[in-house]
Short mmCIF file of C-alpha atoms in Angstrom, two decimals:
data_model
loop_
_atom_site.label_atom_id
_atom_site.label_comp_id
_atom_site.label_asym_id
_atom_site.label_seq_id
_atom_site.Cartn_x
_atom_site.Cartn_y
_atom_site.Cartn_z
CA MET A 1 23.87 48.25 -28.28
CA GLY A 2 21.83 51.12 -28.02
CA ASN A 3 21.70 51.27 -32.22
CA MET A 4 20.86 48.11 -32.67
CA TYR A 5 17.83 48.11 -29.83
CA SER A 6 16.84 51.63 -32.15
CA LEU A 7 17.44 49.83 -34.91
CA LEU A 8 15.58 46.42 -34.04
CA HIS A 9 12.28 49.29 -32.10
CA SER A 10 12.32 51.62 -35.24
CA LEU A 11 12.10 48.37 -37.53
CA ASN A 12 8.81 46.69 -35.26
CA ASP A 13 7.38 49.59 -35.60
CA VAL A 14 6.79 49.57 -38.74
CA LYS A 15 6.09 46.12 -39.19
CA LYS A 16 5.00 44.25 -35.86
CA HIS A 17 6.53 41.32 -35.33
CA PRO A 18 5.89 38.85 -32.79
CA CYS A 19 9.57 38.37 -32.80
CA ILE A 20 11.12 40.95 -32.27
CA THR A 21 8.72 41.93 -30.25
CA PHE A 22 9.37 39.23 -27.96
CA PHE A 23 12.66 39.52 -28.06
CA LEU A 24 13.58 43.07 -27.00
CA THR A 25 11.25 42.48 -23.94
CA LYS A 26 13.40 39.77 -23.22
CA ALA A 27 16.88 41.91 -23.62
CA PHE A 28 15.09 45.22 -22.69
CA PRO A 29 12.65 43.88 -20.25
CA LYS A 30 13.53 47.92 -18.02
CA ILE A 31 12.13 49.39 -21.24
CA GLN A 32 9.46 46.72 -22.30
CA TYR A 33 6.98 45.27 -21.19
CA ARG A 34 7.09 42.68 -18.33
CA HIS A 35 5.09 39.82 -20.18
CA ILE A 36 3.75 39.20 -23.82
CA VAL A 37 1.35 36.59 -25.20
CA PHE A 38 1.16 35.15 -28.78
CA ASP A 39 -1.54 32.77 -30.16
CA ILE A 40 -0.26 29.25 -31.22
CA ASP A 41 -2.48 26.87 -32.69
CA LEU A 42 -5.47 28.29 -30.69
CA ALA A 43 -4.00 27.72 -27.29
CA THR A 44 -3.66 31.14 -25.46
CA THR A 45 0.31 31.05 -24.55
CA GLU A 46 1.37 33.72 -21.79
CA VAL A 47 5.65 33.47 -21.82
CA PRO A 48 6.94 34.96 -19.02
CA GLN A 49 9.67 37.29 -18.78
CA ALA A 50 13.70 35.61 -18.98
CA ARG A 51 16.48 37.30 -18.71
CA ILE A 52 19.63 37.21 -21.69
CA ARG A 53 23.10 37.23 -20.11
CA LYS A 54 24.63 40.67 -21.27
CA ASP A 55 27.19 38.76 -23.63
CA ASP A 56 25.17 36.97 -25.82
CA ILE A 57 22.46 40.41 -25.92
CA LEU A 58 24.22 41.43 -29.31
CA PRO A 59 24.95 38.31 -31.07
CA LEU A 60 20.88 37.28 -30.38
CA SER A 61 19.71 40.63 -31.78
CA ILE A 62 22.05 39.82 -34.78
CA GLU A 63 19.93 36.62 -35.11
CA SER A 64 16.27 38.01 -34.70
CA LEU A 65 18.06 40.78 -37.91
CA LEU A 66 18.14 38.57 -39.61
CA HIS A 67 14.67 36.37 -39.65
CA HIS A 68 13.14 39.58 -39.84
CA SER A 69 15.15 40.00 -42.68
CA SER A 70 14.02 36.43 -44.92
CA ILE A 71 10.74 37.57 -43.80
CA GLU A 72 8.52 39.13 -47.04
CA ASP A 73 10.77 42.27 -47.96
CA ASN A 74 11.49 43.43 -45.08
CA ALA A 75 15.63 43.53 -45.34
CA LYS A 76 14.96 46.74 -47.25
CA ASP A 77 13.54 48.71 -44.46
CA ILE A 78 16.76 47.85 -42.59
CA VAL A 79 18.45 49.33 -45.49
CA SER A 80 15.95 52.31 -44.89
CA LEU A 81 16.55 53.01 -41.52
CA GLY A 82 20.68 53.41 -41.47
CA GLY A 83 20.84 49.43 -40.01
CA LEU A 84 23.85 48.63 -43.31
CA PRO A 85 26.36 51.17 -41.41
CA LEU A 86 25.47 49.32 -37.88
CA ILE A 87 25.89 45.84 -39.99
CA VAL A 88 29.32 47.19 -41.46
CA ASN A 89 30.89 48.15 -37.94
CA LEU A 90 29.47 44.83 -36.16
CA CYS A 91 31.25 42.62 -38.60
CA ARG A 92 34.63 44.11 -37.65
CA HIS A 93 33.67 43.24 -34.01
CA PHE A 94 32.84 39.51 -34.75
CA GLU A 95 35.19 39.48 -37.41
CA ASP A 96 37.33 36.96 -35.14
CA ASP A 97 34.10 34.40 -33.74
CA THR A 98 33.00 32.69 -37.25
CA ASP A 99 29.50 31.63 -35.16
CA VAL A 100 28.37 35.55 -35.78
CA THR A 101 29.91 36.31 -39.54
CA ILE A 102 28.43 33.85 -40.25
CA LYS A 103 25.02 35.61 -39.78
CA LEU A 104 26.05 38.79 -41.13
CA VAL A 105 27.33 37.51 -43.99
CA ASN A 106 23.88 35.47 -44.12
CA LEU A 107 22.02 39.06 -43.77
CA LEU A 108 23.96 40.63 -46.29
CA ALA A 109 22.61 38.35 -48.72
CA ASN A 110 19.28 38.30 -47.60
CA ILE A 111 19.47 42.08 -48.09
CA SER A 112 21.09 42.11 -51.48
CA VAL A 113 18.11 41.13 -53.35
CA GLN A 114 16.30 44.12 -52.68
CA ASP A 115 16.15 47.09 -55.30
CA GLY A 116 19.15 49.16 -55.85
CA MET A 117 20.82 47.91 -53.25
CA LEU A 118 24.50 47.72 -55.22
CA HIS A 119 25.11 51.95 -54.17
CA HIS A 120 24.10 51.32 -50.82
CA PHE A 121 26.18 48.43 -50.57
CA PHE A 122 29.49 50.52 -52.26
CA VAL A 123 29.27 53.71 -49.89
CA THR A 124 29.06 51.50 -47.18
CA GLY A 125 31.90 49.17 -47.70
CA CYS A 126 29.45 45.96 -48.08
CA ILE A 127 31.19 45.58 -51.39
CA GLY A 128 34.48 44.87 -49.90
CA LEU A 129 33.78 42.51 -46.73
CA LEU A 130 31.61 40.80 -49.74
CA ALA A 131 35.27 40.11 -51.54
CA GLN A 132 36.56 39.10 -49.15
CA TRP A 133 33.96 36.72 -47.72
CA LYS A 134 34.06 35.11 -51.22
CA GLN A 135 37.45 33.75 -50.44
CA HIS A 136 37.73 32.65 -47.27
CA PRO A 137 37.70 28.72 -47.06
CA ASP A 138 34.96 28.14 -44.61
CA ILE A 139 31.75 27.88 -47.24
CA ARG A 140 29.61 28.75 -45.09
CA LEU A 141 30.70 32.26 -45.63
CA SER A 142 32.28 32.10 -48.97
CA VAL A 143 28.30 30.57 -50.57
CA PRO A 144 26.45 33.04 -49.31
CA ALA A 145 28.94 35.82 -50.25
CA THR A 146 29.27 34.45 -53.73
CA ARG A 147 24.70 35.08 -53.09
CA ALA A 148 25.45 38.61 -52.51
CA LEU A 149 27.17 39.55 -54.65
CA ALA A 150 25.26 37.89 -58.05
CA ASN A 151 22.38 39.86 -56.61
CA LEU A 152 24.43 42.83 -56.96
CA ASP A 153 25.17 41.98 -60.43
CA MET A 154 24.07 45.07 -62.54
CA ASP A 155 25.97 43.60 -65.74
CA ASP A 156 25.68 39.98 -66.36
CA THR A 157 22.21 39.01 -65.08
CA PRO A 158 20.32 41.87 -62.80
CA GLU A 159 17.22 40.52 -64.27
CA ILE A 160 18.15 37.28 -61.41
CA LYS A 161 17.78 37.31 -57.65
CA PHE A 162 19.08 34.52 -55.56
CA SER A 163 16.43 35.01 -52.28
CA SER A 164 16.40 33.80 -48.50
CA HIS A 165 16.82 30.05 -49.19
CA LEU A 166 18.76 29.47 -51.67
CA HIS A 167 22.62 29.85 -52.61
CA LEU A 168 23.86 29.22 -55.24
CA LEU A 169 26.81 27.09 -55.08
CA HIS A 170 28.29 27.42 -58.66
CA PRO A 171 29.61 28.87 -60.73
CA THR A 172 30.98 31.42 -58.31
CA MET A 173 33.02 33.77 -60.33
CA ARG A 174 31.64 35.85 -63.02
CA HIS A 175 32.31 34.99 -66.55
CA VAL A 176 32.88 30.95 -66.10
CA ASP A 177 31.53 29.18 -68.27
CA LEU A 178 28.04 29.76 -69.84
CA PRO A 179 25.48 27.49 -67.47
CA LYS A 180 23.53 25.16 -69.90
CA LEU A 181 22.06 22.53 -66.97
CA ASP A 182 20.65 23.76 -63.68
CA VAL A 183 20.51 21.37 -60.88
CA VAL A 184 18.76 21.66 -57.79
CA PHE A 185 19.08 19.67 -54.53
CA ILE A 186 16.85 19.81 -51.81
CA HIS A 187 16.97 18.61 -49.12
CA GLY A 188 14.92 17.43 -46.16
CA LEU A 189 13.56 17.78 -42.36
CA LEU A 190 17.09 18.55 -40.09
CA GLY A 191 18.51 19.18 -42.76
CA GLY A 192 20.35 22.16 -44.60
CA VAL A 193 23.00 22.61 -48.15
CA PHE A 194 26.13 22.22 -45.83
CA PHE A 195 24.49 19.40 -43.12
CA THR A 196 23.22 16.77 -46.40
CA TRP A 197 25.18 17.77 -48.68
CA ARG A 198 28.57 16.85 -46.96
CA GLN A 199 30.46 14.19 -47.88
CA ARG A 200 30.29 11.01 -45.98
CA GLY A 201 32.79 10.94 -42.97
CA HIS A 202 35.12 8.06 -42.55
CA GLU A 203 33.76 6.58 -39.83
CA HIS A 204 31.27 5.83 -42.23
CA THR A 205 32.94 4.88 -44.80
CA SER A 206 34.98 1.87 -43.65
CA PRO A 207 32.88 -1.13 -44.63
CA SER A 208 30.70 -2.34 -41.35
CA ILE A 209 31.33 -5.69 -39.82
CA LEU A 210 27.97 -7.28 -38.17
CA GLN A 211 26.96 -9.66 -36.51
CA LYS A 212 25.96 -12.83 -39.34
CA SER A 213 22.01 -13.72 -39.23
CA SER A 214 21.10 -17.01 -39.32
CA SER A 215 18.88 -16.36 -42.69
CA SER A 216 22.13 -14.72 -44.25
CA LYS A 217 23.19 -16.49 -47.38
CA GLY A 218 26.37 -17.01 -48.93
CA GLY A 219 27.53 -16.72 -52.22
CA ARG A 220 25.42 -14.55 -56.15
CA ASP A 221 22.52 -15.13 -55.13
CA ILE A 222 21.05 -11.79 -55.85
CA GLY A 223 17.51 -11.68 -56.44
CA CYS A 224 15.62 -12.32 -59.60
CA ASN A 225 14.21 -9.03 -60.27
CA ILE A 226 16.71 -7.55 -62.16
CA SER A 227 17.41 -7.75 -65.62
CA ASP A 228 19.90 -5.83 -66.93
CA GLU A 229 22.62 -8.05 -67.02
CA ARG A 230 25.39 -5.97 -66.04
CA MET A 231 23.49 -4.92 -62.46
CA LYS A 232 23.04 -8.87 -61.65
CA GLU A 233 27.19 -9.01 -62.42
CA TYR A 234 27.53 -5.99 -60.45
CA LEU A 235 25.48 -6.64 -57.38
CA GLY A 236 27.21 -10.20 -58.15
CA ASP A 237 30.60 -9.15 -57.54
CA VAL A 238 29.58 -7.36 -54.08
CA THR A 239 28.46 -10.04 -52.62
CA GLU A 240 30.76 -12.34 -53.69
CA PHE A 241 33.11 -10.20 -52.26
CA LYS A 242 31.29 -10.05 -49.19
CA GLN A 243 31.53 -13.62 -49.26
CA ASP A 244 34.86 -13.95 -49.26
CA GLU A 245 35.85 -11.21 -46.10
CA TRP A 246 32.91 -13.46 -44.16
CA ASP A 247 34.74 -16.01 -44.91
CA MET A 248 38.33 -14.82 -43.43
CA LEU A 249 36.14 -13.42 -40.46
CA GLY A 250 34.68 -15.90 -39.77
CA SER A 251 31.39 -17.83 -40.19
CA ASP A 252 29.45 -15.32 -37.09
CA PHE A 253 30.02 -11.68 -39.14
CA GLU A 254 29.25 -10.57 -42.60
CA VAL A 255 30.84 -7.24 -44.17
CA VAL A 256 28.49 -4.29 -45.00
CA LEU A 257 29.93 -2.05 -48.39
CA SER A 258 28.20 1.46 -47.61
CA ASP A 259 27.88 2.64 -50.95
CA CYS A 260 27.57 -0.58 -52.94
CA PRO A 261 23.47 -1.69 -53.88
CA GLU A 262 22.36 -4.37 -52.19
CA ASN A 263 18.87 -4.47 -53.94
CA ALA A 264 18.27 -2.74 -57.85
CA ASN A 265 14.36 -3.32 -59.90
CA VAL A 266 14.13 -4.53 -62.76
CA GLU A 267 14.93 -1.10 -64.15
CA GLY A 268 18.16 -0.98 -62.25
CA LYS A 269 21.65 -0.23 -64.16
CA GLY A 270 24.94 0.66 -63.66
CA PRO A 271 27.76 2.61 -63.68
CA TYR A 272 29.60 -0.64 -63.06
CA SER A 273 33.27 0.68 -63.24
CA TYR A 274 34.58 3.21 -61.83
CA SER A 275 37.23 6.28 -63.74
CA GLY A 276 37.73 3.78 -66.76
CA CYS A 277 38.65 0.80 -64.34
CA HIS A 278 37.75 -2.74 -64.49
CA PRO A 279 34.63 -2.60 -62.16
CA SER A 280 35.49 -3.62 -58.97
CA VAL A 281 33.84 -2.98 -55.65
CA ARG A 282 36.32 -2.51 -53.30
CA GLN A 283 37.43 1.02 -55.98
CA SER A 284 34.70 2.61 -53.33
CA LEU A 285 37.21 1.73 -50.17
CA GLU A 286 39.50 4.04 -52.07
CA ASP A 287 41.86 7.12 -50.09
CA ARG A 288 40.10 10.57 -49.93
CA LYS A 289 42.40 12.84 -49.12
CA THR A 290 40.37 15.76 -48.61
CA PHE A 291 37.13 15.88 -47.00
CA SER A 292 33.96 17.82 -48.69
CA MET A 293 31.66 19.93 -46.40
CA CYS A 294 29.48 20.14 -49.55
CA TRP A 295 29.80 17.82 -52.45
CA PRO A 296 27.72 18.94 -55.06
CA HIS A 297 29.67 22.94 -54.39
CA ASP A 298 32.94 20.69 -54.94
CA TRP A 299 32.89 17.98 -56.94
CA LEU A 300 30.26 18.19 -59.28
CA PRO A 301 32.34 21.40 -61.43
CA GLN A 302 35.66 19.15 -61.42
CA ASP A 303 33.24 16.99 -63.32
CA CYS A 304 30.68 18.62 -65.64
CA HIS A 305 31.19 21.76 -66.53
CA HIS A 306 28.77 24.41 -68.02
CA LEU A 307 26.28 24.09 -64.78
CA ARG A 308 24.71 25.50 -62.69
CA ILE A 309 24.23 24.06 -58.86
CA ILE A 310 21.51 26.05 -56.68
CA GLY A 311 20.71 24.68 -53.13
CA VAL A 312 17.97 25.25 -51.04
CA ASN A 313 17.56 25.59 -47.49
CA TYR A 314 14.10 26.13 -45.30
CA ASP A 315 13.82 25.54 -41.53
CA SER A 316 12.71 22.18 -40.12
CA ASN A 317 11.91 21.06 -37.16
CA LEU A 318 10.70 17.61 -35.93
CA SER A 319 8.38 19.33 -32.56
CA MET A 320 6.34 21.77 -32.14
CA TRP A 321 8.71 22.01 -28.60
CA THR A 322 11.27 24.41 -30.72
CA ASN A 323 11.99 27.71 -31.43
CA ILE A 324 8.47 28.91 -33.90
CA CYS A 325 8.76 31.77 -35.40
CA PRO A 326 4.87 31.91 -35.03
CA VAL A 327 3.97 33.95 -37.86
CA GLU A 328 6.72 31.10 -39.43
CA SER A 329 4.47 28.21 -38.07
CA ILE A 330 0.97 28.21 -40.19
CA THR A 331 3.15 28.50 -43.01
CA ARG A 332 5.56 25.44 -42.73
CA ASN A 333 2.61 22.54 -44.71
CA LEU A 334 3.91 21.06 -47.36
CA GLU A 335 1.16 23.72 -50.02
CA TYR A 336 1.96 26.47 -48.65
CA ARG A 337 6.51 25.78 -48.70
CA SER A 338 5.96 24.51 -52.15
CA LYS A 339 4.06 27.84 -54.10
CA GLU A 340 6.57 30.02 -51.66
CA LEU A 341 9.54 27.98 -53.13
CA MET A 342 8.62 28.01 -56.66
CA LYS A 343 8.26 32.30 -56.45
CA LYS A 344 11.36 32.29 -55.50
CA LEU A 345 13.13 29.31 -58.21
CA THR A 346 12.44 31.16 -61.05
CA GLN A 347 12.92 34.82 -60.03
CA ALA A 348 16.60 32.89 -59.78
CA GLY A 349 15.78 32.34 -63.64
CA LEU A 350 15.10 28.21 -62.88
CA GLY A 351 12.64 27.22 -66.13
CA SER A 352 14.83 28.57 -68.89
CA ARG A 353 17.08 25.55 -69.85
CA PRO A 354 17.13 21.74 -68.57
CA ILE A 355 16.25 20.92 -64.87
CA VAL A 356 18.03 17.70 -62.41
CA TRP A 357 16.15 17.90 -59.55
CA VAL A 358 18.23 16.32 -56.17
CA ALA A 359 16.28 15.79 -53.65
CA HIS A 360 16.67 13.25 -49.79
CA SER A 361 13.74 12.91 -47.37
CA MET A 362 10.81 15.94 -47.61
CA GLY A 363 12.57 17.22 -50.31
CA GLY A 364 11.35 15.17 -52.79
CA LEU A 365 8.12 15.54 -51.79
CA LEU A 366 8.39 19.03 -51.80
CA VAL A 367 9.92 18.39 -55.38
CA LYS A 368 6.82 16.21 -56.55
CA SER A 369 4.79 19.19 -55.23
CA MET A 370 6.23 22.27 -57.50
CA LEU A 371 6.42 20.35 -60.05
CA THR A 372 2.21 18.94 -60.95
CA LYS A 373 1.69 22.44 -59.69
CA ALA A 374 3.73 23.49 -62.36
CA SER A 375 2.18 21.69 -64.80
CA LYS A 376 -1.38 23.75 -64.59
CA ASP A 377 -0.12 26.81 -64.25
CA GLY A 378 -1.34 29.12 -66.56
CA ASP A 379 1.70 31.53 -66.18
CA GLU A 380 4.88 30.54 -68.95
CA GLN A 381 8.14 31.18 -66.89
CA MET A 382 5.93 28.69 -64.11
CA ARG A 383 4.57 25.95 -66.40
CA GLY A 384 9.08 26.02 -66.96
CA LEU A 385 10.04 24.37 -64.07
CA CYS A 386 7.62 21.19 -64.88
CA ASP A 387 8.54 21.68 -68.48
CA ASN A 388 12.17 21.98 -68.80
CA THR A 389 13.17 19.40 -65.97
CA LYS A 390 15.02 15.66 -67.01
CA ALA A 391 15.37 13.69 -64.01
CA VAL A 392 14.70 13.63 -60.01
CA VAL A 393 16.69 11.41 -58.04
CA PHE A 394 15.02 10.86 -54.20
CA TYR A 395 17.13 9.57 -51.63
CA SER A 396 15.33 8.22 -49.19
CA VAL A 397 11.95 10.45 -49.49
CA PRO A 398 8.55 9.34 -48.25
CA HIS A 399 6.65 9.31 -50.98
CA ARG A 400 3.53 6.73 -48.51
CA GLY A 401 4.76 8.76 -45.47
CA SER A 402 6.95 7.69 -42.60
CA PRO A 403 6.35 5.83 -39.15
CA LEU A 404 8.24 8.83 -37.82
CA VAL A 405 4.66 9.78 -36.55
CA TYR A 406 3.47 6.78 -35.28
CA LEU A 407 5.21 6.99 -32.26
CA THR A 408 3.41 5.95 -28.08
CA GLN A 409 1.34 8.18 -26.94
CA VAL A 410 2.95 9.12 -24.67
CA ALA A 411 6.09 9.91 -27.39
CA GLN A 412 3.62 12.06 -28.79
CA LEU A 413 2.65 14.28 -25.55
CA LEU A 414 6.61 14.50 -24.95
CA TRP A 415 6.95 14.95 -28.18
CA TRP A 416 4.28 16.84 -29.47
CA PRO A 417 4.80 16.71 -33.47
CA SER A 418 5.02 19.77 -35.31
CA VAL A 419 2.96 20.24 -38.95
CA GLU A 420 6.44 18.89 -41.13
CA VAL A 421 6.43 15.74 -39.32
CA ARG A 422 2.26 15.31 -39.31
CA GLU A 423 2.01 15.90 -42.63
CA LEU A 424 4.24 12.25 -43.06
CA ARG A 425 2.29 10.19 -41.38
CA GLU A 426 2.01 6.76 -43.31
CA ASN A 427 -0.76 6.40 -45.98
CA TYR A 428 -1.44 9.98 -45.58
CA PRO A 429 -3.87 10.74 -47.61
CA ALA A 430 -2.52 13.87 -49.43
CA LEU A 431 0.64 12.34 -49.95
CA LEU A 432 -1.27 9.42 -52.12
CA CYS A 433 -2.74 12.05 -53.99
CA LEU A 434 0.32 14.14 -54.65
CA HIS A 435 1.94 11.09 -55.65
CA THR A 436 -0.23 9.97 -58.34
CA GLU A 437 -0.50 12.86 -60.14
CA PHE A 438 3.11 12.93 -59.97
CA LEU A 439 3.35 9.80 -61.79
CA ASN A 440 1.04 9.94 -63.88
CA LEU A 441 3.56 13.45 -65.06
CA VAL A 442 6.14 11.50 -65.11
CA GLU A 443 4.31 9.54 -67.68
CA LYS A 444 3.53 12.09 -69.52
CA ALA A 445 6.62 14.68 -69.63
CA ASN A 446 8.99 11.74 -70.35
CA ILE A 447 10.83 12.70 -66.52
CA GLU A 448 13.40 9.97 -65.59
CA VAL A 449 12.99 8.86 -62.09
CA ILE A 450 16.22 8.03 -59.91
CA SER A 451 15.77 5.96 -55.99
CA PHE A 452 18.04 5.04 -53.25
CA ALA A 453 16.65 3.45 -50.40
CA GLU A 454 18.15 3.34 -46.63
CA THR A 455 18.24 -0.22 -45.47
CA LYS A 456 20.14 0.69 -41.98
CA PRO A 457 17.52 2.51 -38.90
CA THR A 458 18.50 5.80 -38.19
CA HIS A 459 19.73 6.62 -34.10
CA ILE A 460 17.32 9.35 -32.21
CA SER A 461 19.34 9.39 -29.36
CA SER A 462 16.71 12.16 -27.83
CA LEU A 463 14.62 9.66 -27.64
CA HIS A 464 16.54 6.63 -27.51
CA LEU A 465 15.54 5.14 -30.13
CA GLN A 466 16.50 3.19 -33.31
CA LEU A 467 13.82 3.84 -36.45
CA LYS A 468 13.91 3.44 -39.76
CA PHE A 469 13.04 6.73 -41.22
CA VAL A 470 11.97 5.72 -43.78
CA PRO A 471 10.21 2.50 -45.82
CA THR A 472 11.72 0.06 -48.22
CA GLU A 473 8.02 0.45 -49.66
CA SER A 474 7.42 3.97 -49.53
CA ALA A 475 10.94 5.08 -50.65
CA ASN A 476 11.03 3.21 -54.24
CA PRO A 477 7.63 5.75 -56.21
CA GLY A 478 7.31 2.40 -58.21
CA VAL A 479 8.05 4.01 -61.54
CA GLY A 480 12.26 4.36 -62.82
CA GLU A 481 15.94 2.76 -61.13
CA PHE A 482 15.91 1.51 -57.43
CA PHE A 483 18.95 1.01 -55.04
CA GLU A 484 19.03 -0.30 -51.76
CA ILE A 485 21.76 0.98 -50.20
CA PRO A 486 22.94 -0.03 -46.63
CA GLN A 487 22.77 3.60 -44.93
CA ASP A 488 20.76 5.38 -42.69
CA HIS A 489 18.25 8.11 -43.50
CA PHE A 490 21.06 11.05 -42.73
CA HIS A 491 24.08 9.12 -44.48
CA ILE A 492 21.96 8.23 -47.70
CA CYS A 493 22.90 11.43 -49.93
CA LYS A 494 26.81 11.51 -48.41
CA PRO A 495 28.75 10.22 -50.89
CA ASN A 496 32.05 8.92 -49.46
CA SER A 497 33.99 9.71 -52.07
CA ARG A 498 33.48 10.74 -55.57
CA GLN A 499 34.35 7.09 -57.06
CA SER A 500 31.78 5.92 -54.81
CA PHE A 501 28.24 4.47 -57.16
CA LEU A 502 26.19 6.72 -54.65
CA TYR A 503 28.06 10.38 -56.78
CA GLN A 504 28.37 8.08 -60.30
CA LYS A 505 25.42 7.74 -61.10
CA LEU A 506 24.17 10.95 -60.70
CA LEU A 507 27.44 11.93 -62.34
CA HIS A 508 25.65 10.43 -65.36
CA LEU A 509 22.88 11.37 -65.16
CA ILE A 510 23.75 14.78 -64.96
CA GLN A 511 25.89 14.07 -67.78
CA LYS A 512 23.53 12.08 -70.08
CA TYR A 513 21.57 15.62 -70.35
CA LEU A 514 24.01 18.19 -69.75
CA PRO A 515 23.75 19.71 -74.07
CA ALA A 516 27.25 19.03 -76.47
CA ASP A 517 29.79 21.83 -76.86
CA GLU A 518 28.63 23.16 -79.80
#
């Protein structure tokens, strides 16, 4: 405990940070001052002393260290102050505690970005720990361990670094297939690489049986705005299947197929078959024998070779009442996030080969912001982010804002919406301007766009609300293929199987832009 306190205290002496100061005050009240004052959003808030349980001090100290390592170049100070031997001892102490071990492996991954770390990791035994974690069945351990080892690799790609917030999902082994295409996944509000991109669970994969509304129709009436004949046939099959099931259940109910589009725009096209079979909407109900905690990590490498898959992680909040670093609270706007992410992605070598972006919710706004900035950047490496972009896939992206912001005045007072949420208000001028720039860029750079929209409301348990986060008209960018999927906001990006329309559509797109083998 004393060694951890000494390390945190020394780090705070080298580079003052309010989060460490605050934590030391709470965890070690006999050593630190009894009160601390922060300035947040021009309001001065005094935080009274609150004691921490003795058993929680060490795990929370590790969390504080992890947070500190993700900011600027603080990680190198941890090494210079002798932190690596302490981290190795903590790994042994908490080897049976998965949650704490996840924090420790991410801490080492953050430190590995700094130059000249290979020797330090070798002499302290960190390389052996990372090699063990890399083989762990829990991807929350294996993926950050892979990132750390990739950063320490001085043979294959010494100039490429995966900094905090970037996860290398594939390849996980050296000397596999040389990547010819980069696929980048960016989650939205409250998301994460190992949450947003999970396979949809069994409770959300079966057909939904709902009460039939008086306006529902049977037959093959699928609308007249679809020009592609095969898409019309596909949606007709869906409607016909639902009609058959409805007739079997009775006229008071209907069946909703969770992964089949309910509607599509004029540009909407297939795929119309799964694994080479005749088109059948029943194929999306095939048994899923295994569950994927991260389907881009598990499925895409099986179906496509020569890919590099990167998952972007970033912190976000709905409310300012949640724990937010005072330093980061002013850097959570779209403008700052996109600039910082561009730097990290180019540091990881993005922009040197074709790119396909896959984004959910606010992640799509980040993609648009990065691409429009890159298109005007004078730096050749930055421009590569735009020049090499082939396609963008949007899952319920609020191009014109979200009604999430417009709660009642009482709810807003209790909720205190975060910076991220306030930027998402409907018809927000900055969002509309960004979208206009993006549409111009799509036309100029010939970027393919595919979009999916949610049609079900999302239940917000804390506020006892049913809310459609992104209305159809906001999710429709007005360019490219557009599909309406009967899912809520959090499940729109979670395919139920490798045979589902959601996954197959993305797979076909990636295969389209994957350069052929020479």
